[in-house]
mmCIF file of the C-alpha atoms, coordinates in Angstrom:
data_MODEL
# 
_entry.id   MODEL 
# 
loop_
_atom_site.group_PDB 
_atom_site.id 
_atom_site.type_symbol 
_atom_site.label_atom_id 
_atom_site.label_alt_id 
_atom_site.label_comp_id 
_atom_site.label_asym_id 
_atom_site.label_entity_id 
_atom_site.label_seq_id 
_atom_site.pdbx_PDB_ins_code 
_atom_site.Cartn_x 
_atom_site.Cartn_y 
_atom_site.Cartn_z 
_atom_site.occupancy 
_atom_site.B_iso_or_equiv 
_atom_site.pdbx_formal_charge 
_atom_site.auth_seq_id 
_atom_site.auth_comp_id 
_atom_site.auth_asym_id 
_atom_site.auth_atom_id 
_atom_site.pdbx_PDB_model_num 
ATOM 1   C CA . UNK A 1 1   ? 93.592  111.727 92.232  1.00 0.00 ? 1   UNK A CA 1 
ATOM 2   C CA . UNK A 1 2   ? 95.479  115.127 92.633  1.00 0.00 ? 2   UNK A CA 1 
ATOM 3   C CA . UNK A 1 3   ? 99.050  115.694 93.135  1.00 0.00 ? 3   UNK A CA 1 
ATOM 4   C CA . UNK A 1 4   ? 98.660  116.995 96.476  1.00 0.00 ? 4   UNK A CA 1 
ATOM 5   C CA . UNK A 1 5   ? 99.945  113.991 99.126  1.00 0.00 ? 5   UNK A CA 1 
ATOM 6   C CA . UNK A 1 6   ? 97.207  115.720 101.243 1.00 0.00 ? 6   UNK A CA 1 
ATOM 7   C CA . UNK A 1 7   ? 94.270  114.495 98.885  1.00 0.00 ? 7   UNK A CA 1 
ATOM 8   C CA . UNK A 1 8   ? 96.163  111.062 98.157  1.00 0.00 ? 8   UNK A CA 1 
ATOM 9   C CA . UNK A 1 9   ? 96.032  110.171 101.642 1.00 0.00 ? 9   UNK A CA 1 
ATOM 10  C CA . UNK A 1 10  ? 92.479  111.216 102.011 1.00 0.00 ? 10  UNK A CA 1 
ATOM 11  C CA . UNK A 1 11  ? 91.639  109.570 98.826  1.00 0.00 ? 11  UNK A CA 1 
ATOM 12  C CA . UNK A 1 12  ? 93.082  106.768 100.315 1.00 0.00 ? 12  UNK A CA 1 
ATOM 13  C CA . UNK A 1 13  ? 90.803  106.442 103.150 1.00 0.00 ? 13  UNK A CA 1 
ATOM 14  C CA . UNK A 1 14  ? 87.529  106.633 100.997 1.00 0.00 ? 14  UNK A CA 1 
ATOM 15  C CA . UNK A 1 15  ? 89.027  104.058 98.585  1.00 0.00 ? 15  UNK A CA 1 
ATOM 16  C CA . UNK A 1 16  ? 89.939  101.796 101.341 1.00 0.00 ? 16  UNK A CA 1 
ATOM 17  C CA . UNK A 1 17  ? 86.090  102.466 102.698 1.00 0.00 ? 17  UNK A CA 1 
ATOM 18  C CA . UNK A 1 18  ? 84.918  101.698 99.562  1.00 0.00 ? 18  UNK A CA 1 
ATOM 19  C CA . UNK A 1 19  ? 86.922  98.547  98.691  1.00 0.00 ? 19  UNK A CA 1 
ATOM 20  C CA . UNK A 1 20  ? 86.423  97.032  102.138 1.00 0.00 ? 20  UNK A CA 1 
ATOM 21  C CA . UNK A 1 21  ? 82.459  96.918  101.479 1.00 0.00 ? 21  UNK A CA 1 
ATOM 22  C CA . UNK A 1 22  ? 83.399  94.959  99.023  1.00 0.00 ? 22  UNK A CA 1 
ATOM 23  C CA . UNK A 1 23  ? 83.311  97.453  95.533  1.00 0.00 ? 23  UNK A CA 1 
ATOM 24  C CA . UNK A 1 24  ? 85.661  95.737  92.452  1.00 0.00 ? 24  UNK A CA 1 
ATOM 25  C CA . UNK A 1 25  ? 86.693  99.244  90.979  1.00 0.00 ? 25  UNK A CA 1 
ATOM 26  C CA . UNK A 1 26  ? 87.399  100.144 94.311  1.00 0.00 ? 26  UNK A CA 1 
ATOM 27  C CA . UNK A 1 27  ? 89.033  97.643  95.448  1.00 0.00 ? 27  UNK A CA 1 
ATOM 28  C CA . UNK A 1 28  ? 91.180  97.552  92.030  1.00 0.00 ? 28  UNK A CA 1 
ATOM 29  C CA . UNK A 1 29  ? 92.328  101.410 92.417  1.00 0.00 ? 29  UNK A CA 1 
ATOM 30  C CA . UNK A 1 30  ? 93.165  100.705 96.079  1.00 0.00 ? 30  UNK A CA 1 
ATOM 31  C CA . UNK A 1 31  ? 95.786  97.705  95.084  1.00 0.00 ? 31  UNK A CA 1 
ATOM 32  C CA . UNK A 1 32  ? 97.135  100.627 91.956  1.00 0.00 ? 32  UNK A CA 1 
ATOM 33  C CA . UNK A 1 33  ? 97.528  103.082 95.096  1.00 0.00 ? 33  UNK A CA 1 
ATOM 34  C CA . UNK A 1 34  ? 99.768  100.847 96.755  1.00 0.00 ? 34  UNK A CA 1 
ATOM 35  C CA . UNK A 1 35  ? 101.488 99.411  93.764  1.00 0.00 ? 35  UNK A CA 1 
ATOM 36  C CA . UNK A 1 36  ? 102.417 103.111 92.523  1.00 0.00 ? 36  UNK A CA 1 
ATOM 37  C CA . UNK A 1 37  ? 102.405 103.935 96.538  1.00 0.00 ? 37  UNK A CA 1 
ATOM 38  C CA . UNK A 1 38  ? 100.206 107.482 96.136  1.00 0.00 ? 38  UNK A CA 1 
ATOM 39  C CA . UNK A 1 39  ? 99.020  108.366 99.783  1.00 0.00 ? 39  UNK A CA 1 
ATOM 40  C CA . UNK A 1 40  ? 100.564 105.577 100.618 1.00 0.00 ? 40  UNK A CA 1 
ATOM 41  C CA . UNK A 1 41  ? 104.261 103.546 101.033 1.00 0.00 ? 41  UNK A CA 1 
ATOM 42  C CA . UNK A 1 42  ? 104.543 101.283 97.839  1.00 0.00 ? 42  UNK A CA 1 
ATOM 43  C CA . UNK A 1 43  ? 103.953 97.456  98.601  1.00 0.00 ? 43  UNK A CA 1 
ATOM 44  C CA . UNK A 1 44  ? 103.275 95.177  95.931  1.00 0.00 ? 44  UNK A CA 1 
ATOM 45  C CA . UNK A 1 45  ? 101.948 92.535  98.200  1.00 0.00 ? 45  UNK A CA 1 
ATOM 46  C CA . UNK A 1 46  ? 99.051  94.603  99.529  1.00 0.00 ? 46  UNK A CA 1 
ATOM 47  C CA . UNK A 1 47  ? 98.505  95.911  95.585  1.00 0.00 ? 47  UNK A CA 1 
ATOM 48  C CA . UNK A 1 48  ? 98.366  91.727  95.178  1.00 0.00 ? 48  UNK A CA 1 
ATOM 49  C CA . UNK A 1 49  ? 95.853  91.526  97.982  1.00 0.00 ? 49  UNK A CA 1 
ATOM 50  C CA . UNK A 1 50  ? 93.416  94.058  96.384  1.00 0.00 ? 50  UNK A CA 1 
ATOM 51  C CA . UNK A 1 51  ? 93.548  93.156  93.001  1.00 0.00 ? 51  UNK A CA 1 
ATOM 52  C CA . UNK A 1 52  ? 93.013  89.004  93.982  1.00 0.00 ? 52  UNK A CA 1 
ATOM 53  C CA . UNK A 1 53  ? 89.813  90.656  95.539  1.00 0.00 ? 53  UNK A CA 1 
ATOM 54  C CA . UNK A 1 54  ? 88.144  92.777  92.917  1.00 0.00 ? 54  UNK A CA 1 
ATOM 55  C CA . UNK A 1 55  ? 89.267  89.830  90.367  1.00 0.00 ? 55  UNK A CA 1 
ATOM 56  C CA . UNK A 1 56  ? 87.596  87.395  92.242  1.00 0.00 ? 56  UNK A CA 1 
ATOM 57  C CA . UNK A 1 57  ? 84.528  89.837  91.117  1.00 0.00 ? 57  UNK A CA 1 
ATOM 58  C CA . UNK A 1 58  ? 85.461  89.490  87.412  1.00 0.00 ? 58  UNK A CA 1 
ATOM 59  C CA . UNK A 1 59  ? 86.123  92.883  87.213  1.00 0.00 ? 59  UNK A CA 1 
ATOM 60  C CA . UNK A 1 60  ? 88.079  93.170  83.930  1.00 0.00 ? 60  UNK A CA 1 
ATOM 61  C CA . UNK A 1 61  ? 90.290  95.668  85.478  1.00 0.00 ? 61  UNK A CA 1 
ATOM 62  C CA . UNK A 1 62  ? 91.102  93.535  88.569  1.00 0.00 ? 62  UNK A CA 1 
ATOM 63  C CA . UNK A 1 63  ? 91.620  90.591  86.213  1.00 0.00 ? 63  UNK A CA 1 
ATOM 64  C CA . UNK A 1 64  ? 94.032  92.751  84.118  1.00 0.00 ? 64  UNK A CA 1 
ATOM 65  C CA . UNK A 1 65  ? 95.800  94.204  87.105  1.00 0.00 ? 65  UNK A CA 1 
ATOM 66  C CA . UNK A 1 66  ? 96.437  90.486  88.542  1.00 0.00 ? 66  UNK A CA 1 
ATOM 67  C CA . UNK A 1 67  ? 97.567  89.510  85.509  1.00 0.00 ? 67  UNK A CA 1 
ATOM 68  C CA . UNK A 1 68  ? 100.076 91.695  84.795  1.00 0.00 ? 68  UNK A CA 1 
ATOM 69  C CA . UNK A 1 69  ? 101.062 91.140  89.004  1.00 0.00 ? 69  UNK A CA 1 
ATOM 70  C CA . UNK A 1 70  ? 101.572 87.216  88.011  1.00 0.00 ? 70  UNK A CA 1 
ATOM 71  C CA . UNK A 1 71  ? 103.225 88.403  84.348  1.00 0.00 ? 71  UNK A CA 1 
ATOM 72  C CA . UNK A 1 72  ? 105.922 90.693  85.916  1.00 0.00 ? 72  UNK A CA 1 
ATOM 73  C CA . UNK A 1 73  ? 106.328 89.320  89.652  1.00 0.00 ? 73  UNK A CA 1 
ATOM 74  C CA . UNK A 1 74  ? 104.970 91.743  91.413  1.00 0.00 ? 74  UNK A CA 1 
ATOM 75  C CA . UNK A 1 75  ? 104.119 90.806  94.941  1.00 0.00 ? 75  UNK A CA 1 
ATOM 76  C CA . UNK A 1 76  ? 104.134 87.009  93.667  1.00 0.00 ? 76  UNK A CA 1 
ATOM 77  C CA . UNK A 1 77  ? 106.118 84.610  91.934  1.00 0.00 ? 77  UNK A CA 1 
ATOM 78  C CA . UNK A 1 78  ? 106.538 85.548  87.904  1.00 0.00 ? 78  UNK A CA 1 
ATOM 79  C CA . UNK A 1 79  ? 103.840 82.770  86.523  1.00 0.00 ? 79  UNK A CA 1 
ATOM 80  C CA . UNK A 1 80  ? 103.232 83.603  82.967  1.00 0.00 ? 80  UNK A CA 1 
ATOM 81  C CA . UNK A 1 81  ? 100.494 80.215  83.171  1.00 0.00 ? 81  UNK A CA 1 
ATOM 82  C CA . UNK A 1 82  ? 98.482  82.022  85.467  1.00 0.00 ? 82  UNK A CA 1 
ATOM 83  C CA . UNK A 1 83  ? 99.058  85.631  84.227  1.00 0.00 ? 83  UNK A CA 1 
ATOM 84  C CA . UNK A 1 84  ? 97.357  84.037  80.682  1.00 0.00 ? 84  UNK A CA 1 
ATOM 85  C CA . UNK A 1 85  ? 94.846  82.259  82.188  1.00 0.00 ? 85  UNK A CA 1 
ATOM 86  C CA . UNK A 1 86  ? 93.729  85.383  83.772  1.00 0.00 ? 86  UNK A CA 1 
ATOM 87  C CA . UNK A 1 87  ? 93.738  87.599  80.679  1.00 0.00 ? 87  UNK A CA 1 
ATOM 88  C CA . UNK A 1 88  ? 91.658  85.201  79.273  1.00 0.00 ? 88  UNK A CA 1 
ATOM 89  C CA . UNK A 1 89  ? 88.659  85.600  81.104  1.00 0.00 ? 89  UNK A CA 1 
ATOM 90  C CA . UNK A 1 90  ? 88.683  89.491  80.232  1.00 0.00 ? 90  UNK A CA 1 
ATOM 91  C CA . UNK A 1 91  ? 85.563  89.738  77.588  1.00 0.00 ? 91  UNK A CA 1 
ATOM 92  C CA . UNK A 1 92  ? 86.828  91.381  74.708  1.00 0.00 ? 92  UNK A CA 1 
ATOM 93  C CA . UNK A 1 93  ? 83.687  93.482  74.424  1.00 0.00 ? 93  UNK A CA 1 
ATOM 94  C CA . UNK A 1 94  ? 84.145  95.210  77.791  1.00 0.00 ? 94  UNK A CA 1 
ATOM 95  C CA . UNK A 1 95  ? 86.250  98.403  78.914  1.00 0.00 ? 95  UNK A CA 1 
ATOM 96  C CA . UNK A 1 96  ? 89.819  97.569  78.379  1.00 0.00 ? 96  UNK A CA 1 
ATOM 97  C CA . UNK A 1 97  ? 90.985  97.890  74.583  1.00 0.00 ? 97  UNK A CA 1 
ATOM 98  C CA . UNK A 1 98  ? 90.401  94.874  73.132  1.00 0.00 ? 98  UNK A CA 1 
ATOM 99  C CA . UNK A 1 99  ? 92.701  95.269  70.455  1.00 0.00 ? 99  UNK A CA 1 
ATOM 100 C CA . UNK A 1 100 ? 95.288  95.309  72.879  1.00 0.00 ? 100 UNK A CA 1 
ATOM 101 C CA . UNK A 1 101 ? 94.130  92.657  75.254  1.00 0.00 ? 101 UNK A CA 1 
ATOM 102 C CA . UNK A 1 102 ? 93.808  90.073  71.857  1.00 0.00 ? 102 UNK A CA 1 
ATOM 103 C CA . UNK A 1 103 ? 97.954  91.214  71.473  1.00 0.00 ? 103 UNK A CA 1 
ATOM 104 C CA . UNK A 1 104 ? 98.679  90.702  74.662  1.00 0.00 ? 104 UNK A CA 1 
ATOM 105 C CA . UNK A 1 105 ? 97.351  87.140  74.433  1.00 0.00 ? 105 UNK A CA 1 
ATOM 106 C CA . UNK A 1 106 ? 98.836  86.696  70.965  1.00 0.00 ? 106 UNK A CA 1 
ATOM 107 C CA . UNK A 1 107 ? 102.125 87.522  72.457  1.00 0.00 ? 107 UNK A CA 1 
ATOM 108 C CA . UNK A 1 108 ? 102.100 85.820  75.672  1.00 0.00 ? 108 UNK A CA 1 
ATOM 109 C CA . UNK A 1 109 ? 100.814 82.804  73.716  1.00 0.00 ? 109 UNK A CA 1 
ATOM 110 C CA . UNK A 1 110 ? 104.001 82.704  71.611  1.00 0.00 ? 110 UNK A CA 1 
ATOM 111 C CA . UNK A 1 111 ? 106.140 82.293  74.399  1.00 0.00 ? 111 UNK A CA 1 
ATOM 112 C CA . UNK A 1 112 ? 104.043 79.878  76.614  1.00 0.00 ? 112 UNK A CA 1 
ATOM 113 C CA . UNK A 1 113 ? 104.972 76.066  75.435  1.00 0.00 ? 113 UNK A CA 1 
ATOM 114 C CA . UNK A 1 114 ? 101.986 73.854  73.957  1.00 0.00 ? 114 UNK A CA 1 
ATOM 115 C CA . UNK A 1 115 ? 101.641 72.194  78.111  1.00 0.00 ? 115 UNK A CA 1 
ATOM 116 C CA . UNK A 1 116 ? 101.461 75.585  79.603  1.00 0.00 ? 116 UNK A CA 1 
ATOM 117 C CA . UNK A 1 117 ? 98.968  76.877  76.948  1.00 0.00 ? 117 UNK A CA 1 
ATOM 118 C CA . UNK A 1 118 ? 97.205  73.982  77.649  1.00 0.00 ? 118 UNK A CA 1 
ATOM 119 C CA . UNK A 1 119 ? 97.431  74.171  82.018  1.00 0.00 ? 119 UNK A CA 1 
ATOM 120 C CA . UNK A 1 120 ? 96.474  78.007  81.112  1.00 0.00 ? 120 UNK A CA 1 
ATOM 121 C CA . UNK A 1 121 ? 93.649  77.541  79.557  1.00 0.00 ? 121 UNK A CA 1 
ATOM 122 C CA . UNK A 1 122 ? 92.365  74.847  82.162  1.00 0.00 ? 122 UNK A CA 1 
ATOM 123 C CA . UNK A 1 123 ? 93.083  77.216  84.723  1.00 0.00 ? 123 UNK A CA 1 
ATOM 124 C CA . UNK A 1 124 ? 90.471  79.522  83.278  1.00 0.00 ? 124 UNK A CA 1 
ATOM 125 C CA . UNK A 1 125 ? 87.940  77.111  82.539  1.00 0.00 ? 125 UNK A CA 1 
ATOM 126 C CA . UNK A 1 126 ? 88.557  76.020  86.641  1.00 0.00 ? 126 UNK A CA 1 
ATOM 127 C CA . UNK A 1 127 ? 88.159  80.230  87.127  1.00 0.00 ? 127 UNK A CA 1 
ATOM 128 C CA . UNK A 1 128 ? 85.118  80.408  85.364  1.00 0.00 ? 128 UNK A CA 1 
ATOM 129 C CA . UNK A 1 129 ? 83.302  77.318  87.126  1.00 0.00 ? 129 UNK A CA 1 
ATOM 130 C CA . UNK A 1 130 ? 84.917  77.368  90.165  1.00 0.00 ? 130 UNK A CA 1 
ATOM 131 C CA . UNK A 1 131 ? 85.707  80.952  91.132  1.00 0.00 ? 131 UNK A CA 1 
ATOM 132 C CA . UNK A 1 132 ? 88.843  82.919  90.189  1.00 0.00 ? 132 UNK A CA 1 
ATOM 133 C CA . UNK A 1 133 ? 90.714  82.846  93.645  1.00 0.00 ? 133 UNK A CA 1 
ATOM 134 C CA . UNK A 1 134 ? 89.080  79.156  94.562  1.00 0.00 ? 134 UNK A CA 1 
ATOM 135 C CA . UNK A 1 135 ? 90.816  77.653  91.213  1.00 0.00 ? 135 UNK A CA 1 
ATOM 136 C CA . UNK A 1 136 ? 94.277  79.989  91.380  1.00 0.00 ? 136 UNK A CA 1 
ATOM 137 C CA . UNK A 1 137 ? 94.862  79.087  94.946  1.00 0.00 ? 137 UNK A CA 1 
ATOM 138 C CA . UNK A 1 138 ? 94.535  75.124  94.424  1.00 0.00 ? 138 UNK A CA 1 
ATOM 139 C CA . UNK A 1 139 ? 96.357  76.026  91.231  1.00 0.00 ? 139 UNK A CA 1 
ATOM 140 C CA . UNK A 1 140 ? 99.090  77.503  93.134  1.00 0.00 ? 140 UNK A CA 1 
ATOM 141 C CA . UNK A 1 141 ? 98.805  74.341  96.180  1.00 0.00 ? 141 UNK A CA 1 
ATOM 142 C CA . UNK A 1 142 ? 99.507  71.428  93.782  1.00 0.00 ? 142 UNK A CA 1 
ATOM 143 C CA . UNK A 1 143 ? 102.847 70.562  93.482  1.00 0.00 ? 143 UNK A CA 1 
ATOM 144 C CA . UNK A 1 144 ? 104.539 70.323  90.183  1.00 0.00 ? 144 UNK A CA 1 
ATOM 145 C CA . UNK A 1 145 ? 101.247 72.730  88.602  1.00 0.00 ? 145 UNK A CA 1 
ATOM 146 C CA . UNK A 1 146 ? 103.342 75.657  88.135  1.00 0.00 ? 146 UNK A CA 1 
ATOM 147 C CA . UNK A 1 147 ? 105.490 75.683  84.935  1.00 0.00 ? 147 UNK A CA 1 
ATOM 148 C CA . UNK A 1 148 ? 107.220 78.853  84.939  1.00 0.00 ? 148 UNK A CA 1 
ATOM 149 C CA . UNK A 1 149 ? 110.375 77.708  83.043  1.00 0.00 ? 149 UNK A CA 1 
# 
């Protein structure tokens, strides 16, 4: 995108064009647009919308966007179990820089306790067969799932 607020808000409109027929990459850069709010007022919840959608895709960037959404609280509750769960389903052979996805999870690992590791990685197991936004939601729904202590 340009600097110009001109092109942002035009930009805007085609990425919201292109993410509501249902593009990932599209619908990822839409939810960055209104996390950074370029062309558009900031609002992490609507940034949360998007990127839920273009994860629910598997797109690695979606994933990695929603992840760092649950890791830092933006637009949601901080959960670092589901912020894990969803870095984990990231191939390390795709776009992002795996070297630095393999950190992240190193690092997020050290501070998760041995039953959050262990919800995490059931949570991604439950993305992978079930659907990414099928398994997070009835993640989220069951009481006493969340350990964000």
């Amino acid at each position: 995108l340009s600097q110009h607020d001109g092109d942002d808000s035009r930009a805007l409109g085609w990425y919201e064009a292109a993410a509501e027929q249902g593009l990932a990459t599209a619908q990822d850069d839409l939810g960055r647009l209104y996390q950074v709010g370029r062309g558009t007022p900031h609002d992490d919840a609507t940034a949360l919308t998007w990127y839920r959608r273009s994860a629910a895709q598997h797109d690695m960037f979606g994933l990695s966007d929603l992840a760092v959404a649950y890791a830092n609280g933006e637009g949601t509750t901080p959960d670092p179990v589901v912020s894990y769960a969803l870095l984990s389903l990231i191939p390390p052979d795709g776009e992002l820089d795996a070297g630095a996805l393999q950190e992240q999870l190193r690092q997020m690992k050290q501070v998760l306790s041995p039953l959050q590791l262990d919800i995490s990685l059931a949570l991604a197991r439950a993305m992978r067969n079930d659907g990414v936004l099928e398994a997070l939601d009835r993640y989220l729904r069951t009481p006493g799932s969340t350990l964000r202590e």
